[in-house]
Structures are given as structure tokens and as C-alpha cells.
Tab-separated table of C-alpha atoms in Angstrom:
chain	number	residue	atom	x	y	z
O	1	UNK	CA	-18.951	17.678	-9.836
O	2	UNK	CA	-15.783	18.975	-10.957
O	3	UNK	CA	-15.235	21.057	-7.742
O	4	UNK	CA	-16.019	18.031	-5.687
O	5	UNK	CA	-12.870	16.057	-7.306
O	6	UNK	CA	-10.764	19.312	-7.740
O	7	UNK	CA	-11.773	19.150	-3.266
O	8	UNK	CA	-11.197	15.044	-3.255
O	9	UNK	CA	-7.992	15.497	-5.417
O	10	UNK	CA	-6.160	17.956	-2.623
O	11	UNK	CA	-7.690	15.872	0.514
O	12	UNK	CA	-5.459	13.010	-1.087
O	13	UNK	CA	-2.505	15.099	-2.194
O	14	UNK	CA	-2.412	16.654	1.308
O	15	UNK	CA	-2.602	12.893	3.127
O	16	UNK	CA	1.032	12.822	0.259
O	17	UNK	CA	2.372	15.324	2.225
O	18	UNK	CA	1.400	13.777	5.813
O	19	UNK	CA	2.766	10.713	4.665
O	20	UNK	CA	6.516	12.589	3.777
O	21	UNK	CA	6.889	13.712	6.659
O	22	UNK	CA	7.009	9.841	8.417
O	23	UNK	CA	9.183	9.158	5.473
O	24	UNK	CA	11.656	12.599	6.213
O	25	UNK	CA	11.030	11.765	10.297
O	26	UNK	CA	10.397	8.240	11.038
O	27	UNK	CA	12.437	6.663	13.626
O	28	UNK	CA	13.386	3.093	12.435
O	29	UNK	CA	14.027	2.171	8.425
O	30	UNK	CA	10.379	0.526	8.166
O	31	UNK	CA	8.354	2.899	8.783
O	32	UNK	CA	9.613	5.223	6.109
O	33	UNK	CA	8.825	1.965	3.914
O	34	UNK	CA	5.756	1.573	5.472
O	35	UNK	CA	4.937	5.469	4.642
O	36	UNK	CA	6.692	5.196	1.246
O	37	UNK	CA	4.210	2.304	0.364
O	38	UNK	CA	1.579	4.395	1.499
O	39	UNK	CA	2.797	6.836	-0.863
O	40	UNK	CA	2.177	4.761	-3.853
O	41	UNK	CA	-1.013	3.940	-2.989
O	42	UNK	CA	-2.296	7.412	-3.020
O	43	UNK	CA	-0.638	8.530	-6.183
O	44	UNK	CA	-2.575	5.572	-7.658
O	45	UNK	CA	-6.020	6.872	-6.631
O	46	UNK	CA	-4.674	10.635	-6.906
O	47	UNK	CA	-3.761	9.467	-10.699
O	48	UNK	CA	-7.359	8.255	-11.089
O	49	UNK	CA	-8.906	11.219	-10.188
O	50	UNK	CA	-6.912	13.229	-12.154
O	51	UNK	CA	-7.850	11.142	-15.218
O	52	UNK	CA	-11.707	12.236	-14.176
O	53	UNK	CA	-10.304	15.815	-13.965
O	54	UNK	CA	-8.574	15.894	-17.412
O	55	UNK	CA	-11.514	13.951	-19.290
O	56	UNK	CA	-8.987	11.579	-20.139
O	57	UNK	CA	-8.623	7.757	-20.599
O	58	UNK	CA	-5.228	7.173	-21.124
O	59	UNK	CA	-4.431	7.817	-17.608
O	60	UNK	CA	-5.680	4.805	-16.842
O	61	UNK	CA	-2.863	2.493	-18.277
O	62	UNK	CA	-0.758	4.198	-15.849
O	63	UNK	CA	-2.322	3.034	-12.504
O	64	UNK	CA	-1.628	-0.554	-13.293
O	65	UNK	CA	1.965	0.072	-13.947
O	66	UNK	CA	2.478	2.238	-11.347
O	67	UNK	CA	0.300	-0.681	-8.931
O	68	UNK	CA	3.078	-3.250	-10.256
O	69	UNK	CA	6.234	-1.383	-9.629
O	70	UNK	CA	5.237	-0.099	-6.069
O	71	UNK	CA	4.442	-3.875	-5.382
O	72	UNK	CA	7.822	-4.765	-6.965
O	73	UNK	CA	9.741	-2.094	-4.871
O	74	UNK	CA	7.574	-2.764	-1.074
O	75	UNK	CA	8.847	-6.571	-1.879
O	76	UNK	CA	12.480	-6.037	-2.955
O	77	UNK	CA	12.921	-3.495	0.169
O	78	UNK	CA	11.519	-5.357	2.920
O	79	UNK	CA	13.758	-8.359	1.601
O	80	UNK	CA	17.065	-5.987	1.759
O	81	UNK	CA	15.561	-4.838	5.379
O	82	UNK	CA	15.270	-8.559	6.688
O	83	UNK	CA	18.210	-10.614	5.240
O	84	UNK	CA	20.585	-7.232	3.573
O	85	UNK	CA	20.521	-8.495	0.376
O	86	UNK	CA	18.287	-8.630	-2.523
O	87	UNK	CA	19.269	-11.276	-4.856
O	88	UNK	CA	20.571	-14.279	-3.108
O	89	UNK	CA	22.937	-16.713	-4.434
O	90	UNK	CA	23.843	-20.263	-3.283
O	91	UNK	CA	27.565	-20.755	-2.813
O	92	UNK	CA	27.578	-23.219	0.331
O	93	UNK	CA	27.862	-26.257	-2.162
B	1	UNK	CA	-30.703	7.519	-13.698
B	2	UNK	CA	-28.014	9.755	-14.557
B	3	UNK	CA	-28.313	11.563	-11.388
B	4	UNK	CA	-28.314	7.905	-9.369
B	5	UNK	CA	-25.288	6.839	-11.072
B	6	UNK	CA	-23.596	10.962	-10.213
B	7	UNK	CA	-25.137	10.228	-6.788
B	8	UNK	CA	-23.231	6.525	-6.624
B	9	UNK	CA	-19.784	8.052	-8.027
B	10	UNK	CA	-19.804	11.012	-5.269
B	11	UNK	CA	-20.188	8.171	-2.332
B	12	UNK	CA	-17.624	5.975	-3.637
B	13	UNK	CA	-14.949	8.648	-3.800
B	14	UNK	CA	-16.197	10.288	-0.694
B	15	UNK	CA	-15.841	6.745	1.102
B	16	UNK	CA	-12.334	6.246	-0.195
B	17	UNK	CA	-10.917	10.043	0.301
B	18	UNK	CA	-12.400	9.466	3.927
B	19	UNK	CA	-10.324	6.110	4.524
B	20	UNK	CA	-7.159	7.464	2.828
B	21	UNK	CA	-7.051	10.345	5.254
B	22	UNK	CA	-7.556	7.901	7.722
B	23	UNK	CA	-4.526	6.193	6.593
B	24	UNK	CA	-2.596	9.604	7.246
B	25	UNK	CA	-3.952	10.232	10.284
B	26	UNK	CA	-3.324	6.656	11.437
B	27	UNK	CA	0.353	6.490	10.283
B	28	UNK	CA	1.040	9.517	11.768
B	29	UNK	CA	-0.554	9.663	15.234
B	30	UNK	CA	0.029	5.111	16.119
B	31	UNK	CA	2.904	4.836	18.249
B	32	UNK	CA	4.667	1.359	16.936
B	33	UNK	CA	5.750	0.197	13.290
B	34	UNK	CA	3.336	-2.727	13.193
B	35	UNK	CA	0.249	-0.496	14.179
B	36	UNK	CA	0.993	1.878	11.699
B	37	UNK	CA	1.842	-1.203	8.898
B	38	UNK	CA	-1.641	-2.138	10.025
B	39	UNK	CA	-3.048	1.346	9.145
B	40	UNK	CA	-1.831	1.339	6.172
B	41	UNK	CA	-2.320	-2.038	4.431
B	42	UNK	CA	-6.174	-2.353	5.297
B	43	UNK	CA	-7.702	1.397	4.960
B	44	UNK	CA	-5.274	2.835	2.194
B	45	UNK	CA	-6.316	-0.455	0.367
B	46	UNK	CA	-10.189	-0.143	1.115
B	47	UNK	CA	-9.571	3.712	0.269
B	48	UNK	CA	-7.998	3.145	-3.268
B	49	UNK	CA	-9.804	0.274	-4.128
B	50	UNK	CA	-12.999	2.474	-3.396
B	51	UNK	CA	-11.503	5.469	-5.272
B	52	UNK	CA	-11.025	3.327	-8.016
B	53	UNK	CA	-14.626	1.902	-8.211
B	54	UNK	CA	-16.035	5.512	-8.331
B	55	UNK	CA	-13.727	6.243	-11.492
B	56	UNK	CA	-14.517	3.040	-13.323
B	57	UNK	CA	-18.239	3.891	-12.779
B	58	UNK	CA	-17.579	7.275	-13.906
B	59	UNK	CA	-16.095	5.918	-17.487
B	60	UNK	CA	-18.477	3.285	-17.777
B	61	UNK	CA	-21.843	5.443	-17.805
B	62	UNK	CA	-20.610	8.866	-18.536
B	63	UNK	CA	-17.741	8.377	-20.661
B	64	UNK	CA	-19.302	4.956	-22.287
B	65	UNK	CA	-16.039	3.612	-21.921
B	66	UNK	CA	-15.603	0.078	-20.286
B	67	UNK	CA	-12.159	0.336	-18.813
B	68	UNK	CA	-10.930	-2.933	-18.168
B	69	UNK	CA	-7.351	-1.973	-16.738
B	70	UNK	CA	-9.397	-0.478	-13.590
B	71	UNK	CA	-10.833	-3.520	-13.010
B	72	UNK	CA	-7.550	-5.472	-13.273
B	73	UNK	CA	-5.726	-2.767	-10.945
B	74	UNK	CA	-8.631	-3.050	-8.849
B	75	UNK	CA	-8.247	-6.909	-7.945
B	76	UNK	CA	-4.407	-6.368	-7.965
B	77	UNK	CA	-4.365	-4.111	-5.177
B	78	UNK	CA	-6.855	-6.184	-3.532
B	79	UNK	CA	-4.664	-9.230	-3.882
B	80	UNK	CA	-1.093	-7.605	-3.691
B	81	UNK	CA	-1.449	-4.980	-0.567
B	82	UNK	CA	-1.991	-7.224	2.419
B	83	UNK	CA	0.819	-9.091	0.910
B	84	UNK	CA	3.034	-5.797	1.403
B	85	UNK	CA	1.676	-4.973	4.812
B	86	UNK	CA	2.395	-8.434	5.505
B	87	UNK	CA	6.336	-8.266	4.363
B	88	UNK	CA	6.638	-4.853	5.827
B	89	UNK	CA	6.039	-5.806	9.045
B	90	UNK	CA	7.633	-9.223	9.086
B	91	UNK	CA	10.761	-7.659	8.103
B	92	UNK	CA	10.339	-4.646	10.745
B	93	UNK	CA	10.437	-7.851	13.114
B	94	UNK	CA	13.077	-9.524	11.763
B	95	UNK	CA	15.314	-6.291	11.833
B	96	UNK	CA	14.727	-6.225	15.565
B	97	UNK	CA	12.581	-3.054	15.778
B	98	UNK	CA	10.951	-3.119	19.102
B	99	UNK	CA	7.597	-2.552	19.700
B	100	UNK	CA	5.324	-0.545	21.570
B	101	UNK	CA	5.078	-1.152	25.682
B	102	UNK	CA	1.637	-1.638	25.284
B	103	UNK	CA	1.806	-4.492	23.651
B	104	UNK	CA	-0.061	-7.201	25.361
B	105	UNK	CA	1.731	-10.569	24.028
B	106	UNK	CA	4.326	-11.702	21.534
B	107	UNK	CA	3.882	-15.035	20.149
B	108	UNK	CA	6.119	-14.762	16.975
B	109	UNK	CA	9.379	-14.529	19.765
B	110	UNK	CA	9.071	-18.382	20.617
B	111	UNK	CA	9.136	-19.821	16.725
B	112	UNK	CA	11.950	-17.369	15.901
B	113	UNK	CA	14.051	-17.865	18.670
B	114	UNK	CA	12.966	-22.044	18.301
B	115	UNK	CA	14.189	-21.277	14.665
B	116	UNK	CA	17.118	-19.555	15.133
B	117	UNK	CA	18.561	-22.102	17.690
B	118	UNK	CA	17.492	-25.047	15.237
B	119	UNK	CA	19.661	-23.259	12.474
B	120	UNK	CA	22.717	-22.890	14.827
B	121	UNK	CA	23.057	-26.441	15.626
B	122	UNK	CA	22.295	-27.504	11.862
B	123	UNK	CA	25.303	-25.232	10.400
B	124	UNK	CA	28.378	-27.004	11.872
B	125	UNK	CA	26.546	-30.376	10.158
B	126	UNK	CA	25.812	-28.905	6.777
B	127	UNK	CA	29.553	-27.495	6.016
């Protein structure tokens, strides 16, 4: 059992690494956030197994936060892609 | 029953390591941004979600620990990824990143273009 998450736990740190190189290489600015996003999504389920790995629970809290801020960051970046700006004030009236 | 449950937790995380090397192999090898957004925000979602199942079954029977925070990250990223995918590529589109030449049709060119020109004669107006 161990050996078959040790084996899972590499498969998804190795998909990691495919997923830096779009980020180093990618040709337009959205696809590095589209592989950056990716990214986050791994190191939540790479987190979870290593919680299995460790025999520990308090790995756990961690996914959530970490689910949050990468939701947070995809959000605030695709609105600085689209308009340039993040926080938008009114000052035509 | 132990061994059913063992037997349940290896398919789960066998089903989601499978989709999240999908999701590498797909972001890597698709040709246009909105492909690979596509690759990413369904199967890395599936994948994690799936990955996720596996360890909350693991906790619950062999650990006797009912984790509730995997079952609130599990509808989170259920609810919150094909939002991202969805803001990913709108912006990509938005920024004016071409896509593929295979594309077949383009029917979000119309409204924006529509939109665009409805803004430009609204602006002298509104100042």
C-alpha cells in the first residue's frame, strides 16, 4: 500500500514538473496561468497523499486553504489579463 | 471488508493519478490556449476530486477519522474549477490571443465586436 502511494505520489509530482515547463515555455501570458492553475491543483492532491504517506491528519487543513488561495489568485490574474487592472475604481462621476 | 474498502481506495487514486497525467499530457501536447484551458479545468478537476475521495475513505475506515475539511475541499473544487477554466479562457479571448487554424467557428466574435461598437457610441453620451 505504501509503495503504491510512494508510486502515485511521483506520477503527480512528475505531471508538476510537465506542467513548469508550459509555465517556463508557453507562448502567450494565459497559458502559463492556465499551467500555473494546473499547478495548484496537483499540489492539492499531491498534499493529500502525502498526508496518507506521513499517517497524518493535520495535513488536511491545508488543502482547503491552499484550494481557496489558488481560486483567489486564477480569479485576480485573469482579471489583470483582461481589463490590466485588479481593483477597479469609479472616477467617471 | 477491510480488503474491499483497500481495494476501493487503490481505484480511486489510480483513477485520479490517471486523469491528472492526462491533464499533463493534454496541456502539453493541445496546440491552442482554450484546448489546453479545457484540459485542464475538467480532468485535473475529476483527477483531484477523485484523489481526494480515495484519501477521505482512507481516514474514514482506517484511520476512524471523519474528516470533514475533505469533504468541504471536495465540493469546493467541484464548484470553484470550471469557474477558473471559465475566466482563464475568457480572458485569453479578451487579450486577443488567437486561436488555433483548426478551429471550425467563432461565435463569441459577433457579441464582442456588437459590444464593443455599442460602448463606443455610448461614451461621448455618458461624459
Amino acid at each position: 500500500m505504501m509503495i503504491f502511494i510512494w508510486i502515485c505520489t511521483i506520477v503527480v509530482g512528475l505531471s508538476m514538473a510537465g506542467l513548469m515547463y508550459r509555465v517556463f515555455k508557453g507562448p502567450s501570458v494565459p497559458d502559463r496561468l492556465i499551467a500555473l492553475d494546473g499547478i495548484g491543483v496537483m499540489l492539492i492532491s499531491a498534499i493529500a497523499l502525502l498526508s496518507i504517506l506521513f499517517d497524518t491528519r493535520f495535513y488536511i487543513d491545508v488543502i482547503l486553504l491552499i484550494a481557496i488561495i489558488s481560486f483567489i489568485g486564477t480569479v485576480s490574474f485573469s482579471k489583470f489579463i483582461e481589463r490590466g487592472e485588479i481593483i477597479e475604481r469609479e472616477r467617471h462621476h | 471488508m477491510s480488503v474491499i474498502i483497500n481495494i476501493l481506495i487503490v481505484i480511486t487514486i489510480t483513477v485520479g493519478v490517471v486523469f491528472t497525467a492526462v491533464t499533463t499530457i493534454g496541456i502539453l501536447r493541445f496546440p491552442d490556449v482554450y484546448t489546453r484551458a479545457h484540459a485542464a479545468s475538467k480532468s485535473a478537476t475529476l483527477g483531484v476530486m477523485s484523489i481526494l475521495l480515495g484519501v477521505f475513505i482512507h481516514f474514514w475506515y482506517n484511520e476512524g477519522h471523519f474528516s470533514i475539511q475533505l469533504l468541504l475541499g471536495i465540493v469546493f473544487l467541484f464548484i470553484t474549477s470550471p469557474i477558473g477554466g471559465h475566466l482563464m479562457s475568457r480572458a485569453a479571448y479578451m487579450a486577443g490571443v488567437k486561436p488555433t487554424d483548426l478551429t471550425v467557428g467563432d461565435d463569441l466574435a459577433e457579441v464582442v465586436k456588437k459590444a464593443k461598437r455599442e460602448n463606443s457610441t455610448l461614451k461621448p453620451e455618458d461624459q
